[in-house]
Amino acid sequence: MPAPCLRLKRHKRTNKSWADGKQKQKKRPRKEGKIDLEEDVAGDSQSLSMFEEDSVEEGSDNESDLQEHKTVGIVDTDGDSDSEDILEASNTDQEQELDVKSQTVAKAPASRSSFHSHLEYKLPETEVEDLLKKKWKYQWDVPAFGMPNCKWVGTGECFLEVANMNSDCGLKQRLYKHWLDVCKTSGSNDFHSSPQRFFFSLCNSYRDILHCNKKPFYRKGLKEDLAIMDAYIMHCLNHIFRTRDLVTKNDSKVGKHWENAKDELLSGDEVLDHGFTRPKVLILLPFRSIANRAVNRLIQLTPGAYKVNVEHMSRFSNEFGNHDDEDNVNTNELTGSVKNSNSQKSSKPTDHQALFDGNVDDKFMIGIKFTRKSIKLFSDFYSSDLIVASPLALLKKIEEAKRDKEKDVDYLSSIEVLIIDHADVIAMQNWAFLSSVLEQLNCIPSKQHGTDIMRIRKWYLDGHARFYRQTIVLGCYANPDINASFNRQCVNYQGKVKLICQYKGVLPKVSDQVRQIYQRFDADSVAEADNARLDFFVQKVFPKIKDSDEGGVMLFISSYYEYVRLRNFLKSQNASLCLLGDYTEPRDVTRMRNWFRNGEKKIMLYTERFHFYRRYKIGGVRNLIVYSLPERKEFFPEVVNMLERADDMTCTVLFSKFDQLQLERIVGTASARRMITSEKGVFVFC
């Protein structure tokens, strides 16, 4: 895609493209002059004025850096000594990177932070070609911390074996000390062997991460969920503040060395520290209530010196906090998501109550900006450091930009750290929304947005930003969609790390009286699996249903696509049918349930997504056919246990070798492997 033509107002000349700007980096740069420190005067600019009061006063944190940079300053053309003092103080915040006990680490080139090492790497074209092939070879494994049946596997060289768990993790000193204080306050006395410390070491490697066995807060995993959230929030804060320090330091260099006519310093890569736009971190979450937890925790984990003032906190609480006055059930027109009123919660399982407690709106987006002493919520996206959003809200913005040329989503062009938390819940909403968002990240922007093009990193101009973006995907399970996005849309040159687990299964939670018959059908490829499943049902299963006079047949389906195909087939056969699917209107649900329970309708189609949002116990089920296995393993015993206790009750499960991910979570990893590879095609569990 050719880069767009842009007018460089600050350079008083026109460049043909971002690529032209790359070539001009080799020429003599413009004079910086006085750097503006007033609040919000530059708006979208990514020079120091972009960071306004963002310079840091942490000189006491590292005396060695103070000594090293004591000659660095700017030429203040207007005699504003306060501005110079602020900038010089900020330059002292280049802290020790690895071991807090060492006083010389910050000076040693070999001990540079992973932040600098990652972003300053020059990616050869040969590596780009290899990354575009999207073939990943996992070469090492390490036992997973606190998870005896799991292990981390990764590409490239193993970094976990040599990680120093007694170090400061690569965090800025003020962040590190504050994190220690927060952990001690919460009762954790052994931070260096804690889950959050271990997971932060994964995040700080700047590799793509897939954690597919996270126990969520709503399934009695509050402590584990919070530990992982703390780790990725600290990683995001560290990335944001190190970016700010680097820009501040380089602005000082530009001012000083321009006056001294040291063009040779500026002709290289020393001051290339910008992206196309300011936002560097994007956190994608499914509900406002979960965003509320994450943003509040981010504020808690930000050191006090950086949050003397938190702006618009009341507005945030109003828009993202609990809505106790919602007495109705509301269905979102795009996702079919349901907001459950307090009066209905008592009849639901505890995990459902915990997940849907609060504001479960799935369309939200908020920018967060860090200045020198404050946090600004609801900041303009182009002046934000971090964006918290739902996939649906971002997709809406993307679609608006496609329809209206005056709008754009260029604030997604320079995302360097992407967090996707509760990916399993997002998958229940619609993973296609998130996949579309991933396609829009790190694209060449349509406008300049006040960016100093002479300071943009070369790999941005080369169109290689996506190879430097770190993506962290967190959820309680992996499915083919999640794996496909991780393998094909996450192409970080650093490589990948993912969790591999052995499952025990959930069959002990199924009633002893239920006899389960698993029937395997053959499929030549993933693309043919859906057709093969439908053909097997039509030829082997449906004739038995059609010839029987008895009702009470529930067909459980995991995907909406399969639901539509099965519905169309049954209607073509004039089957006595009732539907509880993703988009069933609330007013129709009670009528459908009554028809089925009273025997007025013989067959019910019931989708996993409907069960996820409603968690009903359906009455009148005497013959359960699991057309496709559920993604969420806890749903299997819930649905099977709906069977009414009778001599004629049956449970039939259809599966193929391409259902191994779902199958192993239900019957266990060992049993699933035997069922996939066995010459037999029918298996019985009692």
XYZ file of C-alpha atoms in Angstrom:
686
model
C 0.000 0.000 0.000
C 1.627 3.303 -1.030
C 2.055 5.862 1.721
C -0.239 8.914 1.522
C 0.976 12.381 0.574
C 1.340 14.636 3.591
C 1.997 18.323 4.073
C 4.687 18.922 6.682
C 3.611 22.238 8.116
C 6.419 22.465 10.630
C 9.033 21.806 7.949
C 7.565 24.407 5.559
C 7.709 21.975 2.678
C 5.685 19.134 1.160
C 6.758 15.506 1.225
C 5.330 13.003 -1.202
C 4.970 10.290 1.389
C 6.075 8.969 4.766
C 8.779 7.130 2.857
C 10.065 10.455 1.531
C 10.312 11.618 5.112
C 12.468 8.604 5.883
C 14.994 9.722 3.279
C 14.990 13.262 4.639
C 16.067 11.974 8.048
C 19.553 11.755 6.591
C 19.558 15.480 5.802
C 20.049 18.391 8.112
C 17.129 18.611 10.560
C 15.152 21.715 11.392
C 15.899 23.903 14.378
C 13.888 22.916 17.410
C 13.950 26.293 19.178
C 12.114 26.631 22.477
C 10.253 23.520 23.595
C 6.738 24.309 24.725
C 5.803 23.066 28.171
C 2.344 24.625 28.418
C -0.686 22.414 28.921
C -2.283 21.053 25.724
C -0.757 23.643 23.379
C 0.537 21.098 20.885
C -2.363 18.697 20.918
C -1.288 15.954 18.570
C 2.425 16.692 18.367
C 4.780 13.901 19.383
C 7.731 16.107 20.283
C 8.294 17.042 23.920
C 5.355 19.440 23.765
C 3.219 16.353 23.118
C 4.097 15.215 26.604
C 3.331 18.647 28.102
C 4.232 18.345 31.778
C 5.245 14.732 31.287
C 8.889 15.112 32.255
C 9.699 13.172 35.404
C 11.306 14.348 38.616
C 13.064 11.210 39.750
C 16.637 12.428 39.981
C 17.084 10.917 43.416
C 16.243 7.432 42.104
C 19.523 7.003 40.306
C 22.519 9.130 41.120
C 24.672 7.395 38.511
C 22.346 8.512 35.708
C 22.295 12.021 37.116
C 26.068 12.109 36.878
C 26.035 10.627 33.394
C 23.559 13.138 31.962
C 24.445 16.219 33.988
C 25.609 18.117 30.908
C 22.440 17.448 28.932
C 20.053 20.397 28.577
C 18.346 22.631 26.043
C 18.974 26.106 24.751
C 16.168 28.256 26.116
C 15.773 30.970 23.504
C 13.275 32.867 25.672
C 15.234 32.552 28.885
C 12.734 30.237 30.538
C 14.960 28.619 33.153
C 12.057 26.665 34.661
C 11.647 24.696 31.452
C 15.322 23.828 31.403
C 15.239 22.652 35.008
C 12.287 20.395 34.328
C 13.937 18.818 31.326
C 17.249 18.265 33.057
C 15.526 16.628 36.000
C 13.691 14.311 33.660
C 16.942 13.111 32.172
C 18.017 11.666 35.475
C 15.225 9.097 35.283
C 17.144 6.551 33.198
C 17.200 3.870 35.859
C 18.937 0.629 36.626
C 17.641 -2.115 34.382
C 18.344 -5.507 35.907
C 19.727 -5.795 39.428
C 18.809 -3.318 42.163
C 21.945 -4.298 44.053
C 24.211 -3.216 41.230
C 25.160 0.460 40.972
C 26.685 0.275 37.511
C 24.109 -1.668 35.518
C 22.577 1.409 33.902
C 25.926 2.357 32.405
C 26.685 -1.038 30.922
C 25.484 -1.414 27.325
C 24.942 -5.145 27.830
C 22.402 -4.381 30.573
C 20.112 -2.163 28.554
C 16.436 -2.569 29.276
C 14.379 -4.912 27.154
C 12.348 -1.828 26.150
C 15.326 -0.238 24.419
C 16.660 -3.522 23.056
C 13.298 -4.387 21.509
C 12.551 -1.055 19.858
C 16.080 -0.300 18.663
C 16.590 -3.611 16.882
C 17.084 -3.231 13.134
C 15.008 -5.872 11.399
C 16.691 -7.300 8.289
C 14.594 -7.903 5.196
C 15.391 -11.606 5.393
C 13.718 -11.773 8.807
C 10.724 -9.881 7.463
C 10.328 -12.482 4.749
C 10.497 -15.268 7.331
C 7.922 -13.553 9.559
C 5.518 -13.177 6.653
C 5.549 -16.958 6.224
C 3.912 -17.186 9.691
C 5.461 -20.520 10.543
C 6.429 -20.805 14.195
C 8.644 -23.503 15.653
C 8.433 -23.904 19.428
C 11.865 -25.041 20.545
C 11.842 -25.016 24.338
C 9.547 -25.585 27.292
C 9.589 -24.591 30.942
C 7.183 -25.751 33.705
C 4.481 -23.157 34.323
C 4.647 -21.352 37.649
C 1.894 -22.578 39.991
C 0.294 -24.820 37.334
C 1.555 -28.410 37.710
C -0.134 -29.722 34.548
C 1.034 -26.898 32.293
C 4.223 -25.680 30.658
C 5.351 -22.639 28.737
C 6.710 -23.291 25.252
C 8.429 -20.713 23.101
C 10.208 -19.896 19.887
C 13.821 -18.808 19.674
C 16.071 -18.985 22.723
C 14.684 -19.689 26.175
C 14.933 -16.616 28.383
C 13.079 -17.914 31.453
C 15.870 -20.199 32.650
C 18.286 -17.297 33.051
C 15.790 -14.757 34.356
C 16.872 -13.199 37.642
C 13.800 -13.374 39.833
C 15.506 -11.303 42.554
C 16.024 -8.320 40.259
C 13.879 -5.253 39.731
C 12.295 -6.976 36.726
C 13.455 -4.298 34.294
C 10.985 -1.833 35.812
C 11.694 1.818 36.408
C 12.746 2.187 40.017
C 9.762 4.223 41.110
C 7.371 1.712 39.563
C 9.260 -1.183 41.097
C 9.274 0.276 44.598
C 5.587 1.185 44.399
C 4.694 -2.314 43.218
C 6.591 -3.807 46.150
C 4.688 -1.536 48.539
C 1.333 -2.513 47.002
C 2.176 -6.208 47.316
C 3.254 -5.823 50.939
C 0.077 -3.920 51.742
C -1.994 -6.755 50.276
C -0.171 -9.290 52.466
C 2.294 -10.704 49.922
C 5.682 -11.072 51.594
C 7.504 -12.966 48.852
C 7.141 -10.802 45.775
C 10.071 -12.330 43.861
C 8.470 -15.789 43.815
C 4.945 -14.544 43.207
C 2.810 -15.282 40.128
C 2.721 -11.614 39.125
C 6.513 -11.396 39.238
C 6.854 -14.460 37.022
C 4.268 -13.289 34.515
C 5.844 -9.854 34.356
C 9.100 -11.515 33.289
C 7.147 -13.013 30.386
C 5.666 -9.637 29.462
C 9.023 -7.889 29.744
C 10.512 -10.250 27.148
C 8.411 -8.352 24.585
C 7.365 -11.622 22.975
C 3.820 -12.419 21.950
C 2.097 -14.384 24.738
C -0.897 -16.719 24.696
C -2.071 -17.663 28.191
C -5.030 -19.970 27.606
C -5.589 -21.357 31.096
C -6.119 -18.264 33.243
C -8.599 -18.832 36.043
C -10.873 -15.777 35.854
C -12.090 -13.729 38.779
C -15.678 -14.888 38.263
C -14.735 -18.579 38.646
C -13.128 -18.266 42.073
C -9.864 -17.140 40.507
C -9.767 -13.582 41.852
C -6.229 -13.873 43.231
C -4.765 -15.387 40.047
C -6.656 -13.004 37.784
C -5.493 -10.000 39.793
C -1.873 -11.181 39.757
C -1.829 -11.431 35.971
C -3.633 -8.113 35.574
C -1.086 -6.461 37.866
C 1.756 -7.863 35.763
C 0.484 -6.612 32.422
C -0.556 -3.236 33.857
C 2.936 -2.708 35.273
C 4.376 -3.712 31.912
C 2.152 -1.136 30.185
C 3.088 1.597 32.668
C 6.765 0.762 32.291
C 6.492 0.992 28.504
C 4.644 4.315 28.644
C 7.019 5.970 31.109
C 10.147 4.706 29.359
C 8.776 6.079 26.092
C 8.220 9.426 27.752
C 11.702 9.484 29.264
C 13.289 8.665 25.923
C 11.445 11.438 24.068
C 12.221 13.952 26.817
C 15.910 13.056 26.817
C 16.153 13.239 23.031
C 14.392 16.597 22.912
C 17.128 17.883 25.176
C 19.768 16.463 22.854
C 18.127 18.004 19.803
C 18.035 21.440 21.396
C 21.575 21.336 22.714
C 23.324 19.792 19.745
C 21.488 21.918 17.212
C 22.915 25.051 18.767
C 26.354 23.435 18.749
C 25.943 22.475 15.080
C 26.614 18.824 15.832
C 24.651 17.533 12.896
C 26.471 14.252 12.908
C 24.602 13.247 16.064
C 21.244 13.917 14.462
C 22.042 12.263 11.156
C 21.918 8.793 12.730
C 19.297 6.923 14.750
C 19.989 8.503 18.139
C 16.866 10.677 18.239
C 14.451 8.469 16.320
C 11.951 7.807 19.086
C 8.474 8.554 17.669
C 5.724 6.577 16.100
C 3.136 8.081 13.774
C 0.856 8.943 16.714
C 1.144 9.062 20.496
C -0.933 6.074 21.778
C 1.398 3.139 22.397
C -0.720 0.747 24.473
C -4.129 -0.727 23.678
C -6.094 -2.889 26.130
C -9.107 -4.746 24.733
C -11.744 -5.954 27.204
C -15.289 -7.346 26.801
C -17.395 -5.316 29.286
C -17.384 -1.907 30.923
C -17.400 -3.597 34.337
C -14.107 -5.354 33.532
C -12.677 -2.107 32.148
C -13.699 -0.499 35.436
C -11.623 -3.077 37.344
C -8.633 -2.636 35.042
C -8.563 1.177 35.054
C -9.013 1.395 38.814
C -6.175 -1.084 39.273
C -4.008 0.890 36.857
C -4.567 3.998 38.976
C -3.699 2.056 42.144
C -0.476 0.738 40.613
C 0.642 4.157 39.395
C 3.087 5.710 41.906
C 1.722 8.607 43.918
C 4.058 11.141 42.321
C 2.421 10.455 38.939
C -1.184 10.722 40.154
C -1.378 13.796 42.336
C -4.543 14.460 40.391
C -6.806 11.990 38.555
C -9.069 13.967 36.256
C -12.654 12.997 35.392
C -12.805 10.187 37.948
C -16.444 10.945 38.760
C -17.415 10.721 35.124
C -15.568 7.426 34.837
C -17.399 5.993 37.843
C -20.733 7.072 36.403
C -20.082 5.611 32.963
C -18.239 2.426 33.931
C -19.523 1.674 37.425
C -22.455 -0.490 38.478
C -25.919 0.378 37.216
C -28.239 -0.824 39.964
C -31.281 0.775 38.435
C -31.420 -1.542 35.424
C -34.560 -3.598 35.888
C -34.887 -4.852 32.357
C -33.029 -7.391 30.283
C -31.473 -5.648 27.279
C -30.176 -7.447 24.243
C -27.457 -5.848 22.142
C -28.486 -5.879 18.501
C -25.066 -6.907 17.209
C -23.781 -9.355 19.781
C -26.898 -10.635 21.473
C -25.355 -9.774 24.830
C -27.732 -9.555 27.743
C -27.727 -7.267 30.764
C -29.208 -9.147 33.677
C -31.146 -7.297 36.324
C -30.492 -7.812 39.998
C -33.802 -9.615 40.399
C -32.658 -12.413 38.108
C -29.184 -13.006 39.542
C -30.258 -15.232 42.393
C -31.316 -18.025 40.045
C -28.035 -18.056 38.122
C -24.780 -19.901 38.923
C -22.336 -17.910 41.022
C -19.823 -17.484 38.183
C -22.540 -16.006 35.977
C -23.538 -13.590 38.723
C -19.918 -12.502 39.232
C -19.247 -11.962 35.514
C -22.451 -10.082 34.771
C -22.455 -8.056 37.963
C -22.244 -4.380 37.090
C -22.174 -2.611 33.761
C -21.963 -5.203 30.989
C -22.238 -2.792 28.092
C -19.881 -4.028 25.378
C -19.414 -0.774 23.478
C -16.936 1.528 25.199
C -13.677 3.336 24.538
C -11.588 5.586 26.768
C -8.246 7.321 26.329
C -5.857 7.714 29.272
C -3.058 10.247 29.342
C -0.173 10.555 31.807
C 1.308 13.976 32.495
C 4.069 14.769 34.961
C 1.836 14.607 38.025
C -1.606 13.611 36.860
C -3.683 10.993 35.070
C -6.257 12.263 32.599
C -9.188 9.985 31.889
C -11.258 10.523 28.727
C -8.371 12.277 27.001
C -8.479 12.751 23.250
C -7.289 9.559 21.596
C -4.475 11.303 19.732
C -3.078 12.801 22.934
C -3.532 9.590 24.973
C -0.796 7.184 25.996
C -3.139 4.255 26.537
C -6.542 3.307 25.127
C -8.950 0.898 26.827
C -11.721 -0.289 24.554
C -14.017 -3.098 23.535
C -13.597 -4.728 20.106
C -17.135 -3.676 19.160
C -16.480 0.007 19.906
C -13.261 0.010 17.901
C -14.922 -1.788 15.018
C -17.626 0.891 14.976
C -14.933 3.581 14.797
C -13.217 1.733 11.954
C -16.467 1.417 10.015
C -17.246 5.114 10.560
C -13.819 6.047 9.209
C -14.441 3.968 6.089
C -17.755 5.718 5.450
C -16.638 9.239 6.346
C -13.305 10.359 4.918
C -13.134 13.184 7.459
C -12.762 10.599 10.235
C -9.901 8.201 10.838
C -8.507 5.697 13.319
C -4.860 6.633 12.874
C -4.445 6.499 16.658
C -4.145 2.735 16.128
C -1.121 3.140 13.839
C 1.569 3.149 16.542
C 0.364 0.577 19.076
C 3.437 -1.190 20.477
C 1.814 -3.215 23.286
C -1.572 -4.875 22.817
C -3.368 -6.617 25.688
C -6.405 -8.818 24.991
C -7.779 -9.893 28.364
C -10.714 -12.281 28.865
C -10.355 -13.434 25.268
C -12.781 -16.293 25.968
C -15.546 -13.809 26.814
C -14.725 -11.784 23.700
C -15.032 -15.029 21.717
C -18.541 -15.462 23.126
C -19.389 -11.955 21.869
C -17.927 -12.234 18.376
C -14.268 -12.978 17.684
C -14.650 -11.656 14.134
C -14.912 -8.133 15.593
C -11.539 -8.486 17.291
C -9.953 -10.041 14.210
C -11.086 -7.039 12.171
C -9.539 -4.688 14.738
C -6.224 -6.549 14.576
C -6.143 -6.024 10.815
C -6.393 -2.260 11.357
C -3.493 -1.979 13.809
C -0.111 -0.563 12.768
C -1.245 0.658 9.351
C 0.264 3.716 7.663
C -1.854 6.697 8.808
C -3.929 8.799 6.449
C -2.859 12.118 8.004
C 0.199 13.556 9.723
C -1.482 14.517 13.030
C 1.274 16.973 13.944
C 3.976 14.319 14.123
C 7.616 15.406 13.760
C 8.510 13.182 10.842
C 12.234 13.694 11.439
C 11.881 11.769 14.700
C 9.879 8.747 13.466
C 11.607 5.394 13.827
C 12.674 3.932 10.499
C 10.769 0.702 11.001
C 7.541 2.708 11.193
C 8.315 4.370 7.861
C 9.244 0.988 6.379
C 5.788 -0.341 7.262
C 7.248 -2.828 9.767
C 5.456 -1.615 12.905
C 3.396 -4.793 13.212
C 6.618 -6.809 13.541
C 7.499 -4.784 16.661
C 4.059 -4.929 18.296
C 3.806 -7.204 21.309
C 0.437 -8.952 21.688
C -0.604 -10.605 24.959
C -3.737 -12.789 24.774
C -5.286 -13.948 28.041
C -8.232 -16.269 28.565
C -9.433 -19.439 30.257
C -9.259 -21.507 27.076
C -7.999 -21.433 23.489
C -10.084 -22.210 20.436
C -9.327 -22.315 16.699
C -10.230 -18.638 16.244
C -7.953 -17.497 19.063
C -5.124 -19.715 17.836
C -5.557 -18.481 14.258
C -5.305 -14.830 15.308
C -2.286 -15.549 17.504
C -0.492 -17.411 14.715
C -1.426 -15.247 11.738
C -2.114 -11.738 13.033
C 0.620 -11.550 15.664
C 4.004 -11.445 13.899
C 6.336 -10.029 16.545
C 9.968 -10.503 15.499
C 10.866 -11.410 19.107
C 8.881 -14.641 18.795
C 6.119 -16.301 20.782
C 5.430 -17.900 24.128
C 2.291 -19.898 24.850
C 0.892 -22.146 27.543
C 0.332 -25.861 26.908
C -1.819 -27.768 29.412
C -2.879 -31.311 30.225
C -6.547 -31.472 31.197
C -8.278 -33.878 33.550
C -11.723 -33.291 32.080
C -15.078 -32.492 33.655
C -16.850 -35.860 33.372
C -16.858 -36.380 37.170
C -19.332 -33.483 37.332
C -21.795 -35.330 35.105
C -24.496 -37.343 36.821
C -23.586 -41.038 37.199
C -26.919 -42.037 35.692
C -26.207 -40.505 32.290
C -24.708 -42.795 29.651
C -22.730 -40.745 27.127
C -22.085 -42.072 23.630
C -19.357 -40.272 21.649
C -19.487 -40.825 17.886
C -16.559 -39.767 15.720
C -17.069 -38.700 12.137
C -14.307 -38.350 9.566
C -13.258 -35.080 7.935
C -10.347 -34.531 5.574
C -9.638 -30.932 6.587
C -10.804 -28.134 8.854
C -12.589 -26.546 5.901
C -14.561 -29.757 5.309
C -15.352 -30.422 8.967
C -18.625 -28.443 9.036
C -19.995 -30.206 5.964
C -18.883 -33.590 7.275
C -20.609 -32.922 10.603
C -23.889 -31.995 8.943
C -23.725 -34.983 6.590
C -23.116 -37.333 9.541
C -26.074 -35.871 11.400
C -28.375 -36.106 8.365
C -27.417 -39.689 7.551
C -26.817 -41.261 10.975
C -28.605 -39.254 13.654
C -31.654 -37.516 12.216
C -33.359 -40.679 10.881
C -33.579 -41.997 14.456
C -35.155 -38.733 15.618
C -37.543 -38.614 12.682
C -38.763 -42.165 13.196
C -39.323 -41.685 16.918
C -42.631 -40.445 18.281
C -41.059 -39.146 21.451
C -40.123 -35.497 21.932
C -37.742 -33.855 24.345
C -34.814 -33.804 21.883
C -32.325 -31.010 22.561
C -29.644 -30.247 19.986
C -26.757 -28.322 21.573
C -24.703 -26.293 19.063
C -21.552 -24.297 19.812
C -21.516 -21.851 16.875
C -24.139 -19.645 15.270
C -23.055 -20.741 11.785
C -23.800 -24.381 12.632
C -27.056 -23.327 14.262
C -28.267 -21.633 11.056
C -27.386 -24.617 8.865
C -29.054 -27.080 11.213
C -32.131 -24.886 11.588
C -32.527 -24.606 7.826
C -32.201 -28.357 7.381
C -34.769 -29.184 10.068
C -37.218 -26.661 8.671
C -36.833 -28.260 5.252
C -37.871 -31.544 6.890
C -40.920 -29.915 8.517
C -39.583 -30.883 11.941
C -41.469 -29.812 15.066
C -38.957 -27.187 16.156
C -38.365 -24.451 18.731
C -35.304 -22.207 18.820
C -33.206 -20.721 21.603
C -30.399 -19.119 19.649
C -28.084 -16.138 19.794
C -30.681 -13.636 18.629
C -33.904 -15.069 20.056
C -36.026 -12.201 21.329
C -36.515 -12.176 25.116
C -40.305 -12.185 24.669
C -40.052 -15.464 22.726
C -37.855 -17.316 25.222
C -40.569 -18.167 27.748
C -42.921 -19.346 25.021
C -40.267 -21.614 23.480
C -39.362 -23.138 26.837
C -42.990 -23.879 27.633
C -43.621 -25.463 24.231
C -40.654 -27.762 24.683
C -41.347 -28.663 28.299
C -45.015 -29.449 27.562
C -44.189 -31.527 24.486
C -45.808 -29.147 22.002
C -42.519 -28.943 20.123
C -40.426 -32.059 19.625
C -36.955 -30.606 18.984
C -35.128 -27.648 20.539
C -32.013 -25.996 19.091
C -29.946 -24.517 21.924
C -26.718 -22.561 21.334
C -23.727 -22.177 23.589
C -23.822 -18.425 23.272
C -27.427 -18.325 24.450
C -26.459 -20.457 27.440
C -23.475 -18.199 28.175
C -25.686 -15.132 28.548
C -28.812 -16.748 30.040
C -27.721 -19.931 31.852
C -31.238 -21.366 31.882
C -32.075 -24.848 33.071
C -34.292 -26.229 30.326
C -37.021 -28.612 31.379
C -38.308 -31.567 29.394
C -34.970 -32.804 27.990
C -34.987 -36.597 27.494
C -32.615 -36.984 24.543
C -29.550 -34.731 24.347
C -27.521 -34.546 21.145
C -24.332 -32.493 21.410
C -24.019 -31.535 17.756
C -20.770 -29.659 18.487
C -18.858 -29.589 21.749
C -18.954 -26.418 23.864
C -15.885 -24.197 24.080
C -16.432 -23.615 27.779
C -15.893 -26.919 29.529
C -18.116 -26.050 32.501
C -21.129 -25.915 30.184
C -20.921 -29.604 29.289
C -21.948 -31.024 32.695
C -24.528 -28.232 33.071
C -26.246 -29.175 29.809
C -25.951 -32.955 30.283
C -27.406 -32.687 33.778
C -30.515 -31.054 32.290
C -31.579 -34.558 31.209
C -34.626 -35.688 33.132
C -33.973 -38.863 35.045
C -35.709 -41.614 33.088
C -34.889 -45.037 31.715
C -35.003 -43.784 28.144
C -32.751 -40.736 28.519
C -29.778 -40.627 26.119
C -26.774 -38.405 25.446
C -25.011 -38.508 22.071
C -21.882 -36.444 21.302
C -20.531 -35.851 17.780
C -16.860 -35.043 17.268
C -13.998 -35.223 14.776
C -10.226 -35.040 15.061
C -10.488 -31.287 14.556
C -12.415 -30.958 17.834
C -9.482 -32.015 19.979
C -9.189 -28.693 21.826
C -12.781 -28.884 23.070
C -12.729 -32.658 23.549
C -9.681 -32.735 25.814
C -11.140 -30.105 28.136
C -14.211 -32.316 28.601
C -12.947 -35.926 28.672
C -9.323 -35.202 29.562
C -6.200 -34.923 27.407
C -5.247 -38.607 27.574
C -8.739 -39.866 26.719
C -9.103 -37.318 23.915
C -5.911 -38.506 22.238
C -7.069 -42.115 22.355
C -10.467 -41.198 20.929
C -8.893 -39.194 18.095
C -6.393 -41.875 17.060
C -8.323 -45.072 17.801
C -9.545 -47.283 14.977
C -12.906 -47.423 16.704
C -15.371 -44.608 16.110
C -17.758 -45.014 19.060
C -16.875 -44.489 22.731
C -19.064 -44.828 25.814
C -18.685 -43.084 29.174
C -20.945 -44.065 32.045
